[in-house]
mmCIF file of C-alpha atoms and ligand atoms in Angstrom:
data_model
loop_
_atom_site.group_PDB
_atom_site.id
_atom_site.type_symbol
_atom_site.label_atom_id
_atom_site.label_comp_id
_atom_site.label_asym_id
_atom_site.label_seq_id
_atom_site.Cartn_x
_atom_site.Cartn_y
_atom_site.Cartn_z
ATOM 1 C CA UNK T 134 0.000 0.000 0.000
ATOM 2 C CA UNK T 135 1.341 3.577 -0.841
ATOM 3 C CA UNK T 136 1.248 4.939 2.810
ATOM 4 C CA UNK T 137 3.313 8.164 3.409
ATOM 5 C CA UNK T 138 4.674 8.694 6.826
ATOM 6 C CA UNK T 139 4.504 11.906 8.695
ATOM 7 C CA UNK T 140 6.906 13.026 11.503
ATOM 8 C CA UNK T 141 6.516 15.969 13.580
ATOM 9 C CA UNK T 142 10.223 17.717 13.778
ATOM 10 C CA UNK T 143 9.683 19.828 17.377
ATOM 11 C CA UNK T 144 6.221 20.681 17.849
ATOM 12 C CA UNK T 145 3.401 21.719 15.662
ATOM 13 C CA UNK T 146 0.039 22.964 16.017
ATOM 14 C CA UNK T 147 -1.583 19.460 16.264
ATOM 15 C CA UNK T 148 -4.581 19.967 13.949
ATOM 16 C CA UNK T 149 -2.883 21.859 11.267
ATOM 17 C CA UNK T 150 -0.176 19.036 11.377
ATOM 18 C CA UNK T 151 -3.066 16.317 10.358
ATOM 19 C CA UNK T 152 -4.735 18.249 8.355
ATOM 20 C CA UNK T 153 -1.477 18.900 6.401
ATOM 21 C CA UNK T 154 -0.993 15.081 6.251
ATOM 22 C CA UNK T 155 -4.510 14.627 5.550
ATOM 23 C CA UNK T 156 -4.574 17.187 2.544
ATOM 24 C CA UNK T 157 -1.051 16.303 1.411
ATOM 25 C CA UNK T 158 -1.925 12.916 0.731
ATOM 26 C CA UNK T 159 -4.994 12.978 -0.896
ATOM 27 C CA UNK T 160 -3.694 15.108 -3.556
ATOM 28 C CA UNK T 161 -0.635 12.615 -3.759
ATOM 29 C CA UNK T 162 -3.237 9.725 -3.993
ATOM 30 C CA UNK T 163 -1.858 7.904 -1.069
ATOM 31 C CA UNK T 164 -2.819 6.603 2.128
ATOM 32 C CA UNK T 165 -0.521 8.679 5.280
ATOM 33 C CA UNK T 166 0.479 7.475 8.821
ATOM 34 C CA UNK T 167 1.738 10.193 11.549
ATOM 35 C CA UNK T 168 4.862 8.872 13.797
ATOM 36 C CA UNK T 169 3.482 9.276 17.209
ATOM 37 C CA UNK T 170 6.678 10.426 18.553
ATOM 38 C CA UNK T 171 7.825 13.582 17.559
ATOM 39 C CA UNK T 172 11.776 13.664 16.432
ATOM 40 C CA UNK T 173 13.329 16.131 18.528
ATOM 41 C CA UNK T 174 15.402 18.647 16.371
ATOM 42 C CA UNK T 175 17.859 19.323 18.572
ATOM 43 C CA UNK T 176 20.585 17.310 17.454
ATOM 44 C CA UNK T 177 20.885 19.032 13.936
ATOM 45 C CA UNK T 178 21.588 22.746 15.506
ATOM 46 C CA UNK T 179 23.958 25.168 14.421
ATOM 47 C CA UNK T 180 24.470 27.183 17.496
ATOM 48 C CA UNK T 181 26.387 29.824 15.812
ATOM 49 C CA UNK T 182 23.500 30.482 13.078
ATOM 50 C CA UNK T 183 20.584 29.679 15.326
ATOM 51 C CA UNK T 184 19.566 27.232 12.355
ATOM 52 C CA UNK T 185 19.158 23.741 12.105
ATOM 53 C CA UNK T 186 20.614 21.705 9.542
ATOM 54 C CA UNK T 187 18.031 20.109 6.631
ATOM 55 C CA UNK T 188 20.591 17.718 5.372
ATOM 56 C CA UNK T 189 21.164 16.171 9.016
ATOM 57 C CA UNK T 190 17.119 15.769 9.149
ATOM 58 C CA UNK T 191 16.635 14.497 6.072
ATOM 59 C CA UNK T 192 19.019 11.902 6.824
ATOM 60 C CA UNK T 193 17.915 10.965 10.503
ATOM 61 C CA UNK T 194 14.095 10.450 9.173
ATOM 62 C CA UNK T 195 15.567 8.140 6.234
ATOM 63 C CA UNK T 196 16.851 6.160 9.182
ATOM 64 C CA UNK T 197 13.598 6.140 10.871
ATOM 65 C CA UNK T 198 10.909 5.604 8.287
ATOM 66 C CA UNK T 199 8.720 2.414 9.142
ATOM 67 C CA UNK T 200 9.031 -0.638 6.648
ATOM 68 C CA UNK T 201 5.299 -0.331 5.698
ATOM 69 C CA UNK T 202 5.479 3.548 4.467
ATOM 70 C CA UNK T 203 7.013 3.978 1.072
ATOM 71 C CA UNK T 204 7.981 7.777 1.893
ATOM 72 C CA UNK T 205 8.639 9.603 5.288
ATOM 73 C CA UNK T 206 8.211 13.652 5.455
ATOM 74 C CA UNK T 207 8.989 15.362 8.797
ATOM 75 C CA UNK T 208 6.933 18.577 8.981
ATOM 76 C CA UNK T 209 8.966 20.960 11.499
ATOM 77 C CA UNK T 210 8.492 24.951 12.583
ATOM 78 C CA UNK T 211 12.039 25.904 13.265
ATOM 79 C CA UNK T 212 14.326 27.630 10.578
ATOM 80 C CA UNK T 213 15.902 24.838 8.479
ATOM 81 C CA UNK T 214 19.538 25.366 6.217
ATOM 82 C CA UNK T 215 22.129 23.636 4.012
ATOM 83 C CA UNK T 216 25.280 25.211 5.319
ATOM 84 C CA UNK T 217 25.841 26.858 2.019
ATOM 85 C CA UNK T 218 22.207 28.454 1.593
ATOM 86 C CA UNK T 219 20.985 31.259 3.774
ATOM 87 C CA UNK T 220 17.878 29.196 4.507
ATOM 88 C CA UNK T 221 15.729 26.671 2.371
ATOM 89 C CA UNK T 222 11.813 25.900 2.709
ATOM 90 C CA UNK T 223 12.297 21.805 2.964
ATOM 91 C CA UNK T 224 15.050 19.528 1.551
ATOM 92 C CA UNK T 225 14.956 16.006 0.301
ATOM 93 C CA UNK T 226 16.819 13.197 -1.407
ATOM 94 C CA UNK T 227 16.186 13.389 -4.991
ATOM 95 C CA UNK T 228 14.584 9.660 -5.615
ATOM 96 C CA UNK T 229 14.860 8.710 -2.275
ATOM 97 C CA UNK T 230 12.170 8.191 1.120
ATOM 98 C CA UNK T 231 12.396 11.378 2.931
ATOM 99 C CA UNK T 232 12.290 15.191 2.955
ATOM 100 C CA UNK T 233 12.016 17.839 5.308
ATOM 101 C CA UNK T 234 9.190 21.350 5.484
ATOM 102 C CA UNK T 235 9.807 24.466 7.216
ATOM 103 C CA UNK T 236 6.908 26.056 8.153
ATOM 104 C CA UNK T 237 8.892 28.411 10.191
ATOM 105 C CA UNK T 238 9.256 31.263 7.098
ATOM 106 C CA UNK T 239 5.931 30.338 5.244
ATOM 107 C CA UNK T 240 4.165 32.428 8.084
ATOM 108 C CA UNK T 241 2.957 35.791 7.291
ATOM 109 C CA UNK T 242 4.511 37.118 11.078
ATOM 110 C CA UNK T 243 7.338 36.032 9.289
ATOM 111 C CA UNK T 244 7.789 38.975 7.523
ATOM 112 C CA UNK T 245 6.186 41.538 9.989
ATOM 113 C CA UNK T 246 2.946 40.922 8.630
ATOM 114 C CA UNK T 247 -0.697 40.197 10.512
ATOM 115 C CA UNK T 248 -0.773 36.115 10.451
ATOM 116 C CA UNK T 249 -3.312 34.516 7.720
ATOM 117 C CA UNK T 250 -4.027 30.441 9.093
ATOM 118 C CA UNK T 251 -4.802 29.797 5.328
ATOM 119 C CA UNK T 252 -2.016 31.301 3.657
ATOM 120 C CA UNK T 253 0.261 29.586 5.505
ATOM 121 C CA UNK T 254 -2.025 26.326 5.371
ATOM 122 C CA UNK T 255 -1.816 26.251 1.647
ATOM 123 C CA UNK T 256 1.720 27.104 1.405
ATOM 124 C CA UNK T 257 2.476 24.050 3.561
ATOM 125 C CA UNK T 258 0.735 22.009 1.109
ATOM 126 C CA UNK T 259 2.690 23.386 -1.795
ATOM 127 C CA UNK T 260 5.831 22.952 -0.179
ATOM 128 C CA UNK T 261 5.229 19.699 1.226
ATOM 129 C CA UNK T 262 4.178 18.615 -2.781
ATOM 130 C CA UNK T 263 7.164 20.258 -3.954
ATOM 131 C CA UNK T 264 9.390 18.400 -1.335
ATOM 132 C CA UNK T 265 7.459 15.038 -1.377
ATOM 133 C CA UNK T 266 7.688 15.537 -5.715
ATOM 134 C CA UNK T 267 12.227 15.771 -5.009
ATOM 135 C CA UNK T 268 11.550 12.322 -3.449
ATOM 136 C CA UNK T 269 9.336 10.814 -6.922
ATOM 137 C CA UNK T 270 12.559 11.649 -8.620
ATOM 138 C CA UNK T 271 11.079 15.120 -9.971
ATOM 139 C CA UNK T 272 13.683 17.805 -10.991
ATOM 140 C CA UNK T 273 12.631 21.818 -10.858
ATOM 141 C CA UNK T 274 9.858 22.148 -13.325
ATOM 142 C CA UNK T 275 9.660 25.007 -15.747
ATOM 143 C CA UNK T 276 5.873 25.231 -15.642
ATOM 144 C CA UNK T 277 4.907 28.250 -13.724
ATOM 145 C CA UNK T 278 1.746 26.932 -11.751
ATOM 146 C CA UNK T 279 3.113 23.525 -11.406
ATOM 147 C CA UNK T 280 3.912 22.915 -7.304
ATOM 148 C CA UNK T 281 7.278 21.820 -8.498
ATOM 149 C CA UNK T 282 8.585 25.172 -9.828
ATOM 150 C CA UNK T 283 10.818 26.089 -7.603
ATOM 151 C CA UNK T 284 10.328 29.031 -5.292
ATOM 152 C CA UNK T 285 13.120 31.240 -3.261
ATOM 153 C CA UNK T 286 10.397 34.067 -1.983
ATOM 154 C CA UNK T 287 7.163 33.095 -0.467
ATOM 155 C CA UNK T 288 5.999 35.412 -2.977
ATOM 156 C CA UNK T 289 7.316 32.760 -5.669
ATOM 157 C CA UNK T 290 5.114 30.289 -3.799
ATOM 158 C CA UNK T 291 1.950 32.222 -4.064
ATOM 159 C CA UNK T 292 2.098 32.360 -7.608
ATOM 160 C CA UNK T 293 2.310 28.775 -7.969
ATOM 161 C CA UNK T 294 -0.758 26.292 -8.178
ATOM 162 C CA UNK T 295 -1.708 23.649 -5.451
ATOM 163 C CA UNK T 296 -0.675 20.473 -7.804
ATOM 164 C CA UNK T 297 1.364 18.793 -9.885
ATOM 165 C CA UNK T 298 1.535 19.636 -13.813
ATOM 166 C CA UNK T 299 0.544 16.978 -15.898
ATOM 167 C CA UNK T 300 3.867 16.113 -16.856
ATOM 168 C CA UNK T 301 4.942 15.804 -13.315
ATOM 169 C CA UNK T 302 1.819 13.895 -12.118
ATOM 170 C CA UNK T 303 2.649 11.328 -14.498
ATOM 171 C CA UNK T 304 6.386 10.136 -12.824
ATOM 172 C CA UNK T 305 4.631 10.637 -9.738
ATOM 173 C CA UNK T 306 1.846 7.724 -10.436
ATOM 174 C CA UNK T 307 4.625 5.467 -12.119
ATOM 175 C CA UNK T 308 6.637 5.978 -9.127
ATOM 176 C CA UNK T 309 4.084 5.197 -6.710
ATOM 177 C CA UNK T 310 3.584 1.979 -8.816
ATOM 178 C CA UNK T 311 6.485 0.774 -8.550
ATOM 179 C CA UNK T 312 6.399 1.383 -5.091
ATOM 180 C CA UNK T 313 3.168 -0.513 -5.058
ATOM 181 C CA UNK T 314 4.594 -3.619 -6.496
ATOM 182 C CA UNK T 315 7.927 -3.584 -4.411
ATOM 183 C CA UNK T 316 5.796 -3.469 -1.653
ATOM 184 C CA UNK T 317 3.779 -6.888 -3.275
ATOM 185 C CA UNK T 318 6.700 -8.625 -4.637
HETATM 186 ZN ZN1 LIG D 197 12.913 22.020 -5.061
HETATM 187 ZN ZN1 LIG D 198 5.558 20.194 -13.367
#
Protein backbone atom coordinates (compact mmCIF):
# COMPACT_ATOMS: atom_id res chain seq x y z
CA UNK A 1 0.00 0.00 0.00
CA UNK A 2 1.34 3.58 -0.84
CA UNK A 3 1.25 4.94 2.81
CA UNK A 4 3.31 8.16 3.41
CA UNK A 5 4.67 8.69 6.83
CA UNK A 6 4.50 11.91 8.69
CA UNK A 7 6.91 13.03 11.50
CA UNK A 8 6.52 15.97 13.58
CA UNK A 9 10.22 17.72 13.78
CA UNK A 10 9.68 19.83 17.38
CA UNK A 11 6.22 20.68 17.85
CA UNK A 12 3.40 21.72 15.66
CA UNK A 13 0.04 22.96 16.02
CA UNK A 14 -1.58 19.46 16.26
CA UNK A 15 -4.58 19.97 13.95
CA UNK A 16 -2.88 21.86 11.27
CA UNK A 17 -0.18 19.04 11.38
CA UNK A 18 -3.07 16.32 10.36
CA UNK A 19 -4.73 18.25 8.35
CA UNK A 20 -1.48 18.90 6.40
CA UNK A 21 -0.99 15.08 6.25
CA UNK A 22 -4.51 14.63 5.55
CA UNK A 23 -4.57 17.19 2.54
CA UNK A 24 -1.05 16.30 1.41
CA UNK A 25 -1.93 12.92 0.73
CA UNK A 26 -4.99 12.98 -0.90
CA UNK A 27 -3.69 15.11 -3.56
CA UNK A 28 -0.64 12.61 -3.76
CA UNK A 29 -3.24 9.72 -3.99
CA UNK A 30 -1.86 7.90 -1.07
CA UNK A 31 -2.82 6.60 2.13
CA UNK A 32 -0.52 8.68 5.28
CA UNK A 33 0.48 7.47 8.82
CA UNK A 34 1.74 10.19 11.55
CA UNK A 35 4.86 8.87 13.80
CA UNK A 36 3.48 9.28 17.21
CA UNK A 37 6.68 10.43 18.55
CA UNK A 38 7.82 13.58 17.56
CA UNK A 39 11.78 13.66 16.43
CA UNK A 40 13.33 16.13 18.53
CA UNK A 41 15.40 18.65 16.37
CA UNK A 42 17.86 19.32 18.57
CA UNK A 43 20.59 17.31 17.45
CA UNK A 44 20.88 19.03 13.94
CA UNK A 45 21.59 22.75 15.51
CA UNK A 46 23.96 25.17 14.42
CA UNK A 47 24.47 27.18 17.50
CA UNK A 48 26.39 29.82 15.81
CA UNK A 49 23.50 30.48 13.08
CA UNK A 50 20.58 29.68 15.33
CA UNK A 51 19.57 27.23 12.35
CA UNK A 52 19.16 23.74 12.11
CA UNK A 53 20.61 21.70 9.54
CA UNK A 54 18.03 20.11 6.63
CA UNK A 55 20.59 17.72 5.37
CA UNK A 56 21.16 16.17 9.02
CA UNK A 57 17.12 15.77 9.15
CA UNK A 58 16.63 14.50 6.07
CA UNK A 59 19.02 11.90 6.82
CA UNK A 60 17.92 10.97 10.50
CA UNK A 61 14.10 10.45 9.17
CA UNK A 62 15.57 8.14 6.23
CA UNK A 63 16.85 6.16 9.18
CA UNK A 64 13.60 6.14 10.87
CA UNK A 65 10.91 5.60 8.29
CA UNK A 66 8.72 2.41 9.14
CA UNK A 67 9.03 -0.64 6.65
CA UNK A 68 5.30 -0.33 5.70
CA UNK A 69 5.48 3.55 4.47
CA UNK A 70 7.01 3.98 1.07
CA UNK A 71 7.98 7.78 1.89
CA UNK A 72 8.64 9.60 5.29
CA UNK A 73 8.21 13.65 5.46
CA UNK A 74 8.99 15.36 8.80
CA UNK A 75 6.93 18.58 8.98
CA UNK A 76 8.97 20.96 11.50
CA UNK A 77 8.49 24.95 12.58
CA UNK A 78 12.04 25.90 13.26
CA UNK A 79 14.33 27.63 10.58
CA UNK A 80 15.90 24.84 8.48
CA UNK A 81 19.54 25.37 6.22
CA UNK A 82 22.13 23.64 4.01
CA UNK A 83 25.28 25.21 5.32
CA UNK A 84 25.84 26.86 2.02
CA UNK A 85 22.21 28.45 1.59
CA UNK A 86 20.99 31.26 3.77
CA UNK A 87 17.88 29.20 4.51
CA UNK A 88 15.73 26.67 2.37
CA UNK A 89 11.81 25.90 2.71
CA UNK A 90 12.30 21.81 2.96
CA UNK A 91 15.05 19.53 1.55
CA UNK A 92 14.96 16.01 0.30
CA UNK A 93 16.82 13.20 -1.41
CA UNK A 94 16.19 13.39 -4.99
CA UNK A 95 14.58 9.66 -5.61
CA UNK A 96 14.86 8.71 -2.27
CA UNK A 97 12.17 8.19 1.12
CA UNK A 98 12.40 11.38 2.93
CA UNK A 99 12.29 15.19 2.95
CA UNK A 100 12.02 17.84 5.31
CA UNK A 101 9.19 21.35 5.48
CA UNK A 102 9.81 24.47 7.22
CA UNK A 103 6.91 26.06 8.15
CA UNK A 104 8.89 28.41 10.19
CA UNK A 105 9.26 31.26 7.10
CA UNK A 106 5.93 30.34 5.24
CA UNK A 107 4.17 32.43 8.08
CA UNK A 108 2.96 35.79 7.29
CA UNK A 109 4.51 37.12 11.08
CA UNK A 110 7.34 36.03 9.29
CA UNK A 111 7.79 38.97 7.52
CA UNK A 112 6.19 41.54 9.99
CA UNK A 113 2.95 40.92 8.63
CA UNK A 114 -0.70 40.20 10.51
CA UNK A 115 -0.77 36.12 10.45
CA UNK A 116 -3.31 34.52 7.72
CA UNK A 117 -4.03 30.44 9.09
CA UNK A 118 -4.80 29.80 5.33
CA UNK A 119 -2.02 31.30 3.66
CA UNK A 120 0.26 29.59 5.50
CA UNK A 121 -2.02 26.33 5.37
CA UNK A 122 -1.82 26.25 1.65
CA UNK A 123 1.72 27.10 1.40
CA UNK A 124 2.48 24.05 3.56
CA UNK A 125 0.73 22.01 1.11
CA UNK A 126 2.69 23.39 -1.79
CA UNK A 127 5.83 22.95 -0.18
CA UNK A 128 5.23 19.70 1.23
CA UNK A 129 4.18 18.62 -2.78
CA UNK A 130 7.16 20.26 -3.95
CA UNK A 131 9.39 18.40 -1.34
CA UNK A 132 7.46 15.04 -1.38
CA UNK A 133 7.69 15.54 -5.71
CA UNK A 134 12.23 15.77 -5.01
CA UNK A 135 11.55 12.32 -3.45
CA UNK A 136 9.34 10.81 -6.92
CA UNK A 137 12.56 11.65 -8.62
CA UNK A 138 11.08 15.12 -9.97
CA UNK A 139 13.68 17.81 -10.99
CA UNK A 140 12.63 21.82 -10.86
CA UNK A 141 9.86 22.15 -13.33
CA UNK A 142 9.66 25.01 -15.75
CA UNK A 143 5.87 25.23 -15.64
CA UNK A 144 4.91 28.25 -13.72
CA UNK A 145 1.75 26.93 -11.75
CA UNK A 146 3.11 23.53 -11.41
CA UNK A 147 3.91 22.92 -7.30
CA UNK A 148 7.28 21.82 -8.50
CA UNK A 149 8.59 25.17 -9.83
CA UNK A 150 10.82 26.09 -7.60
CA UNK A 151 10.33 29.03 -5.29
CA UNK A 152 13.12 31.24 -3.26
CA UNK A 153 10.40 34.07 -1.98
CA UNK A 154 7.16 33.09 -0.47
CA UNK A 155 6.00 35.41 -2.98
CA UNK A 156 7.32 32.76 -5.67
CA UNK A 157 5.11 30.29 -3.80
CA UNK A 158 1.95 32.22 -4.06
CA UNK A 159 2.10 32.36 -7.61
CA UNK A 160 2.31 28.78 -7.97
CA UNK A 161 -0.76 26.29 -8.18
CA UNK A 162 -1.71 23.65 -5.45
CA UNK A 163 -0.68 20.47 -7.80
CA UNK A 164 1.36 18.79 -9.88
CA UNK A 165 1.53 19.64 -13.81
CA UNK A 166 0.54 16.98 -15.90
CA UNK A 167 3.87 16.11 -16.86
CA UNK A 168 4.94 15.80 -13.32
CA UNK A 169 1.82 13.89 -12.12
CA UNK A 170 2.65 11.33 -14.50
CA UNK A 171 6.39 10.14 -12.82
CA UNK A 172 4.63 10.64 -9.74
CA UNK A 173 1.85 7.72 -10.44
CA UNK A 174 4.63 5.47 -12.12
CA UNK A 175 6.64 5.98 -9.13
CA UNK A 176 4.08 5.20 -6.71
CA UNK A 177 3.58 1.98 -8.82
CA UNK A 178 6.49 0.77 -8.55
CA UNK A 179 6.40 1.38 -5.09
CA UNK A 180 3.17 -0.51 -5.06
CA UNK A 181 4.59 -3.62 -6.50
CA UNK A 182 7.93 -3.58 -4.41
CA UNK A 183 5.80 -3.47 -1.65
CA UNK A 184 3.78 -6.89 -3.27
CA UNK A 185 6.70 -8.63 -4.64
ZN1 LIG B 1 12.91 22.02 -5.06
ZN1 LIG C 1 5.56 20.19 -13.37
Amino acid sequence: MNIIEFVEVGRIPSDLFRRLADATAQIVGAHYMIREQPLDPFFALLENRGQFNSTDIVTRLRDLKSSNSMRIVGITDVDICIPILTFVFGEAQLGCCAAVVSLHRLHQDFYGLPPDPDLLFRRAVQETLHELGHTFGLHHCPDYACVMHSSTTVDDIDLKGDDYCVSCRATVEKCKDRAQQAASS
